[in-house]
mmCIF file of C-alpha atoms in Angstrom:
data_model
loop_
_atom_site.group_PDB
_atom_site.id
_atom_site.type_symbol
_atom_site.label_atom_id
_atom_site.label_comp_id
_atom_site.label_asym_id
_atom_site.label_seq_id
_atom_site.Cartn_x
_atom_site.Cartn_y
_atom_site.Cartn_z
ATOM 1 C CA GLU A 1230 -83.631 64.410 -34.611
ATOM 2 C CA THR A 1231 -81.991 67.970 -33.125
ATOM 3 C CA GLY A 1232 -78.567 67.646 -31.560
ATOM 4 C CA VAL A 1233 -77.186 70.462 -29.262
ATOM 5 C CA THR A 1234 -76.578 74.020 -30.802
ATOM 6 C CA GLN A 1235 -74.583 76.573 -29.130
ATOM 7 C CA SER A 1236 -74.355 80.544 -29.791
ATOM 8 C CA PRO A 1237 -72.610 82.573 -30.601
ATOM 9 C CA THR A 1238 -69.638 80.512 -32.824
ATOM 10 C CA HIS A 1239 -66.753 82.938 -31.302
ATOM 11 C CA LEU A 1240 -66.919 85.895 -29.491
ATOM 12 C CA ILE A 1241 -64.223 88.744 -28.285
ATOM 13 C CA LYS A 1242 -63.929 89.817 -25.020
ATOM 14 C CA THR A 1243 -62.359 92.887 -22.636
ATOM 15 C CA ARG A 1244 -61.090 92.350 -18.991
ATOM 16 C CA GLY A 1245 -63.782 92.517 -16.962
ATOM 17 C CA GLN A 1246 -66.791 91.997 -18.787
ATOM 18 C CA GLN A 1247 -69.610 90.036 -18.702
ATOM 19 C CA VAL A 1248 -70.663 87.008 -21.138
ATOM 20 C CA THR A 1249 -73.503 84.881 -21.445
ATOM 21 C CA LEU A 1250 -73.009 81.841 -23.689
ATOM 22 C CA ARG A 1251 -76.447 79.310 -25.002
ATOM 23 C CA CYS A 1252 -76.729 75.543 -25.362
ATOM 24 C CA SER A 1253 -79.808 73.966 -26.996
ATOM 25 C CA SER A 1254 -79.782 70.104 -25.961
ATOM 26 C CA GLN A 1255 -80.991 67.092 -27.980
ATOM 27 C CA SER A 1256 -84.224 66.293 -28.309
ATOM 28 C CA GLY A 1257 -85.633 64.540 -25.336
ATOM 29 C CA HIS A 1258 -83.107 64.896 -23.197
ATOM 30 C CA ASN A 1259 -82.997 67.141 -19.743
ATOM 31 C CA THR A 1260 -79.736 66.997 -17.927
ATOM 32 C CA VAL A 1261 -77.222 69.855 -19.709
ATOM 33 C CA SER A 1262 -73.421 69.806 -18.832
ATOM 34 C CA TRP A 1263 -71.328 72.459 -19.384
ATOM 35 C CA TYR A 1264 -67.467 72.077 -20.240
ATOM 36 C CA GLN A 1265 -64.202 74.184 -20.878
ATOM 37 C CA GLN A 1266 -61.635 73.113 -23.000
ATOM 38 C CA ALA A 1267 -58.385 75.308 -22.799
ATOM 39 C CA LEU A 1268 -55.666 75.601 -26.017
ATOM 40 C CA GLY A 1269 -53.995 72.333 -25.878
ATOM 41 C CA GLN A 1270 -56.316 70.538 -23.211
ATOM 42 C CA GLY A 1271 -59.095 68.122 -22.099
ATOM 43 C CA PRO A 1272 -62.367 69.644 -20.844
ATOM 44 C CA GLN A 1273 -63.221 70.858 -17.544
ATOM 45 C CA PHE A 1274 -66.197 70.003 -15.451
ATOM 46 C CA ILE A 1275 -67.679 73.834 -14.873
ATOM 47 C CA PHE A 1276 -71.073 72.534 -13.955
ATOM 48 C CA GLN A 1277 -74.883 70.631 -14.001
ATOM 49 C CA TYR A 1278 -77.938 71.691 -14.572
ATOM 50 C CA TYR A 1279 -81.031 69.254 -14.121
ATOM 51 C CA ARG A 1280 -84.627 70.545 -12.996
ATOM 52 C CA GLU A 1281 -83.542 74.052 -13.697
ATOM 53 C CA GLU A 1282 -81.049 74.130 -10.608
ATOM 54 C CA GLU A 1283 -76.989 73.306 -10.428
ATOM 55 C CA ASN A 1284 -77.052 69.445 -10.163
ATOM 56 C CA GLY A 1285 -72.882 69.520 -9.404
ATOM 57 C CA ARG A 1286 -70.294 72.076 -10.548
ATOM 58 C CA GLY A 1287 -66.443 71.689 -10.921
ATOM 59 C CA ASN A 1288 -63.506 73.514 -9.371
ATOM 60 C CA PHE A 1289 -64.582 76.906 -11.141
ATOM 61 C CA PRO A 1290 -65.369 80.408 -8.927
ATOM 62 C CA PRO A 1291 -68.842 81.466 -7.950
ATOM 63 C CA ARG A 1292 -68.364 84.148 -11.038
ATOM 64 C CA PHE A 1293 -69.497 81.958 -12.955
ATOM 65 C CA SER A 1294 -73.107 80.181 -12.971
ATOM 66 C CA GLY A 1295 -75.702 78.787 -14.991
ATOM 67 C CA LEU A 1296 -79.602 78.558 -15.983
ATOM 68 C CA GLN A 1297 -81.769 76.250 -16.973
ATOM 69 C CA PHE A 1298 -84.992 76.507 -18.975
ATOM 70 C CA PRO A 1299 -88.499 74.957 -19.242
ATOM 71 C CA ASN A 1300 -87.197 73.464 -22.540
ATOM 72 C CA TYR A 1301 -83.719 71.951 -21.242
ATOM 73 C CA SER A 1302 -81.796 74.880 -22.736
ATOM 74 C CA SER A 1303 -79.411 76.483 -20.682
ATOM 75 C CA GLU A 1304 -77.317 79.538 -20.589
ATOM 76 C CA LEU A 1305 -73.171 80.086 -19.072
ATOM 77 C CA ASN A 1306 -72.631 83.252 -17.437
ATOM 78 C CA VAL A 1307 -69.396 84.864 -16.513
ATOM 79 C CA ASN A 1308 -68.422 87.840 -14.986
ATOM 80 C CA ALA A 1309 -65.496 89.728 -14.573
ATOM 81 C CA LEU A 1310 -63.574 88.397 -17.356
ATOM 82 C CA GLU A 1311 -59.637 87.690 -17.297
ATOM 83 C CA LEU A 1312 -57.550 86.414 -20.012
ATOM 84 C CA ASP A 1313 -56.950 82.816 -18.644
ATOM 85 C CA ASP A 1314 -61.229 82.810 -19.624
ATOM 86 C CA SER A 1315 -60.373 82.542 -23.527
ATOM 87 C CA ALA A 1316 -61.253 78.710 -24.558
ATOM 88 C CA LEU A 1317 -63.393 76.768 -25.683
ATOM 89 C CA TYR A 1318 -66.361 76.313 -23.924
ATOM 90 C CA LEU A 1319 -68.769 73.050 -24.948
ATOM 91 C CA CYS A 1320 -72.437 71.836 -23.549
ATOM 92 C CA ALA A 1321 -73.504 68.255 -23.828
ATOM 93 C CA SER A 1322 -76.919 67.017 -23.166
ATOM 94 C CA SER A 1323 -77.952 63.650 -22.166
ATOM 95 C CA LEU A 1324 -80.650 62.185 -20.350
ATOM 96 C CA TYR A 1325 -80.583 62.517 -16.595
ATOM 97 C CA GLY A 1326 -78.627 59.547 -14.916
ATOM 98 C CA ALA A 1327 -77.285 58.428 -18.547
ATOM 99 C CA THR A 1328 -74.388 60.190 -18.670
ATOM 100 C CA TYR A 1329 -72.719 57.468 -21.437
ATOM 101 C CA GLU A 1330 -74.957 58.859 -23.442
ATOM 102 C CA GLN A 1331 -73.766 62.313 -23.818
ATOM 103 C CA TYR A 1332 -73.177 64.554 -26.860
ATOM 104 C CA PHE A 1333 -71.283 67.964 -27.100
ATOM 105 C CA GLY A 1334 -72.579 70.343 -29.325
ATOM 106 C CA PRO A 1335 -69.986 72.741 -31.692
ATOM 107 C CA GLY A 1336 -68.522 75.510 -29.111
ATOM 108 C CA THR A 1337 -68.108 78.363 -28.310
ATOM 109 C CA ARG A 1338 -64.897 80.008 -28.819
ATOM 110 C CA LEU A 1339 -64.797 82.772 -26.497
ATOM 111 C CA THR A 1340 -61.280 85.266 -26.685
ATOM 112 C CA VAL A 1341 -60.642 87.610 -23.880
ATOM 113 C CA THR A 1342 -58.568 90.716 -24.807
ATOM 114 C CA GLY B 885 -57.996 64.024 -7.100
ATOM 115 C CA GLN B 886 -58.598 62.791 -10.969
ATOM 116 C CA ASN B 887 -55.605 62.100 -12.624
ATOM 117 C CA ILE B 888 -55.714 60.715 -16.761
ATOM 118 C CA ASP B 889 -52.460 60.601 -18.465
ATOM 119 C CA GLN B 890 -52.132 59.638 -21.425
ATOM 120 C CA PRO B 891 -49.395 60.336 -24.003
ATOM 121 C CA THR B 892 -49.478 63.630 -26.029
ATOM 122 C CA GLU B 893 -49.004 62.726 -29.592
ATOM 123 C CA MET B 894 -48.740 59.661 -32.250
ATOM 124 C CA THR B 895 -47.872 59.490 -35.810
ATOM 125 C CA ALA B 896 -49.240 56.353 -37.352
ATOM 126 C CA THR B 897 -49.356 54.971 -41.541
ATOM 127 C CA GLU B 898 -52.629 54.730 -43.315
ATOM 128 C CA GLY B 899 -53.781 51.374 -43.202
ATOM 129 C CA ALA B 900 -51.763 50.379 -39.662
ATOM 130 C CA ILE B 901 -53.228 49.702 -36.286
ATOM 131 C CA VAL B 902 -52.555 52.121 -33.165
ATOM 132 C CA GLN B 903 -53.072 51.833 -29.045
ATOM 133 C CA ILE B 904 -53.614 54.858 -28.103
ATOM 134 C CA ASN B 905 -52.427 54.324 -24.162
ATOM 135 C CA CYS B 906 -55.069 56.195 -20.621
ATOM 136 C CA THR B 907 -53.613 55.329 -16.937
ATOM 137 C CA TYR B 908 -56.327 57.287 -14.617
ATOM 138 C CA GLN B 909 -55.912 57.686 -11.213
ATOM 139 C CA THR B 910 -59.522 58.897 -9.868
ATOM 140 C CA SER B 911 -62.114 58.853 -6.700
ATOM 141 C CA GLY B 912 -64.359 56.124 -7.426
ATOM 142 C CA PHE B 913 -65.282 54.541 -10.456
ATOM 143 C CA ASN B 914 -67.966 54.908 -12.787
ATOM 144 C CA GLY B 915 -67.263 54.562 -16.449
ATOM 145 C CA LEU B 916 -64.102 54.925 -19.117
ATOM 146 C CA PHE B 917 -65.299 57.063 -21.774
ATOM 147 C CA TRP B 918 -63.166 57.589 -25.413
ATOM 148 C CA TYR B 919 -63.975 61.031 -27.625
ATOM 149 C CA GLN B 920 -63.172 62.048 -31.182
ATOM 150 C CA GLN B 921 -62.193 65.408 -31.223
ATOM 151 C CA HIS B 922 -61.175 67.307 -34.638
ATOM 152 C CA ALA B 923 -59.404 70.455 -35.192
ATOM 153 C CA GLY B 924 -62.441 73.265 -33.947
ATOM 154 C CA GLU B 925 -65.832 70.227 -33.273
ATOM 155 C CA ALA B 926 -67.141 69.560 -31.046
ATOM 156 C CA PRO B 927 -65.507 65.644 -29.436
ATOM 157 C CA THR B 928 -67.355 62.778 -30.069
ATOM 158 C CA PHE B 929 -68.655 59.528 -28.202
ATOM 159 C CA LEU B 930 -66.242 56.751 -29.587
ATOM 160 C CA SER B 931 -66.793 54.373 -26.925
ATOM 161 C CA TYR B 932 -67.602 53.359 -22.923
ATOM 162 C CA ASN B 933 -65.974 50.737 -20.905
ATOM 163 C CA VAL B 934 -67.470 49.812 -17.113
ATOM 164 C CA LEU B 935 -66.565 46.324 -17.065
ATOM 165 C CA ASP B 936 -63.306 44.824 -17.561
ATOM 166 C CA GLY B 937 -62.490 43.817 -21.366
ATOM 167 C CA LEU B 938 -62.314 44.680 -24.338
ATOM 168 C CA GLU B 939 -65.746 46.570 -25.874
ATOM 169 C CA GLU B 940 -64.692 46.259 -29.980
ATOM 170 C CA LYS B 941 -67.168 48.534 -32.779
ATOM 171 C CA GLY B 942 -65.716 48.054 -36.382
ATOM 172 C CA ARG B 943 -62.254 49.512 -36.781
ATOM 173 C CA PHE B 944 -62.654 51.403 -32.982
ATOM 174 C CA SER B 945 -61.726 48.881 -30.049
ATOM 175 C CA SER B 946 -60.986 49.807 -26.356
ATOM 176 C CA PHE B 947 -60.087 48.159 -23.296
ATOM 177 C CA LEU B 948 -60.533 48.270 -19.778
ATOM 178 C CA SER B 949 -58.619 46.965 -16.478
ATOM 179 C CA ARG B 950 -60.004 48.428 -13.729
ATOM 180 C CA SER B 951 -57.644 47.093 -11.246
ATOM 181 C CA LYS B 952 -55.122 48.254 -13.030
ATOM 182 C CA GLY B 953 -56.573 52.042 -13.630
ATOM 183 C CA TYR B 954 -55.621 51.738 -17.159
ATOM 184 C CA SER B 955 -57.315 51.305 -20.887
ATOM 185 C CA TYR B 956 -56.506 52.108 -24.739
ATOM 186 C CA LEU B 957 -58.035 52.210 -27.303
ATOM 187 C CA LEU B 958 -56.885 50.217 -30.357
ATOM 188 C CA LEU B 959 -57.761 52.049 -33.728
ATOM 189 C CA LYS B 960 -57.695 49.507 -36.723
ATOM 190 C CA GLU B 961 -57.470 49.677 -41.264
ATOM 191 C CA LEU B 962 -56.060 53.734 -40.186
ATOM 192 C CA GLN B 963 -57.652 55.789 -42.276
ATOM 193 C CA MET B 964 -56.464 59.802 -42.973
ATOM 194 C CA LYS B 965 -60.000 61.257 -41.566
ATOM 195 C CA ASP B 966 -58.922 59.553 -38.348
ATOM 196 C CA SER B 967 -55.820 62.083 -38.159
ATOM 197 C CA ALA B 968 -58.279 63.910 -34.882
ATOM 198 C CA SER B 969 -57.672 64.259 -30.735
ATOM 199 C CA TYR B 970 -58.455 61.600 -29.122
ATOM 200 C CA LEU B 971 -59.829 62.072 -25.403
ATOM 201 C CA CYS B 972 -59.573 59.303 -22.276
ATOM 202 C CA ALA B 973 -62.336 60.421 -19.928
ATOM 203 C CA VAL B 974 -63.061 59.340 -16.798
ATOM 204 C CA LYS B 975 -66.234 59.221 -14.774
ATOM 205 C CA GLY B 976 -65.834 59.219 -10.442
ATOM 206 C CA ASN B 977 -68.128 59.148 -7.701
ATOM 207 C CA SER B 978 -70.061 62.451 -8.707
ATOM 208 C CA GLY B 979 -71.316 60.003 -11.200
ATOM 209 C CA TYR B 980 -72.519 63.381 -13.179
ATOM 210 C CA ALA B 981 -69.266 64.973 -14.536
ATOM 211 C CA LEU B 982 -66.081 63.540 -16.720
ATOM 212 C CA ASN B 983 -62.661 63.690 -16.138
ATOM 213 C CA PHE B 984 -60.895 64.605 -19.309
ATOM 214 C CA GLY B 985 -57.333 63.778 -19.593
ATOM 215 C CA LYS B 986 -55.777 66.442 -21.786
ATOM 216 C CA GLY B 987 -56.281 64.525 -25.910
ATOM 217 C CA THR B 988 -53.493 62.233 -27.838
ATOM 218 C CA SER B 989 -53.141 64.285 -31.065
ATOM 219 C CA LEU B 990 -53.162 61.512 -33.446
ATOM 220 C CA LEU B 991 -51.843 62.336 -37.150
ATOM 221 C CA VAL B 992 -52.155 59.783 -39.337
ATOM 222 C CA THR B 993 -49.483 59.823 -42.552
ATOM 223 C CA PRO B 994 -49.584 58.495 -46.168
#
């Protein structure tokens, strides 16, 4: 069984730039959720994708956007990067409706300078 | 709104028992989760409670009281590898988002 994978592992960007993070869901899972985890904090829900559409969104501005592909993999795009966007970005995959079986990827550490 | 509180740090001795508490005030309730997260790694699922009572899984147990908005994670026979952050999370009315607390950093000492 293939676990959740994310790329890249680490990334350094400059304020104002744009970034794309990628996530491959666990085999058999059709839903992907993205979370932002600042240092010393718990993960904060960004949004969830199911059937290639945004299924729910947390309290994040529109410059955070995403995509889901037919193979259930997903991208998180962040435009106009700000220093506060520096965080660990986690994706989690699950079967739709079965959030209790949500598996997290290793995360992408984004640093904005 | 969502408010999930847990202690910031705890220290315990190898072989001992430790209880990590979590209190919550959320818009609706559809389950409470505990995750373990080692530094620089992904959170890993430990337990899920949706009904009141105690769920036991090996050295780890989790308790829930919905009327009190309270849960705890009990770790028995502590091992050095249990040093990690423990995250309490609640699924609210949305049915899809997990709302996490800030995590409790547990240090197990020899």
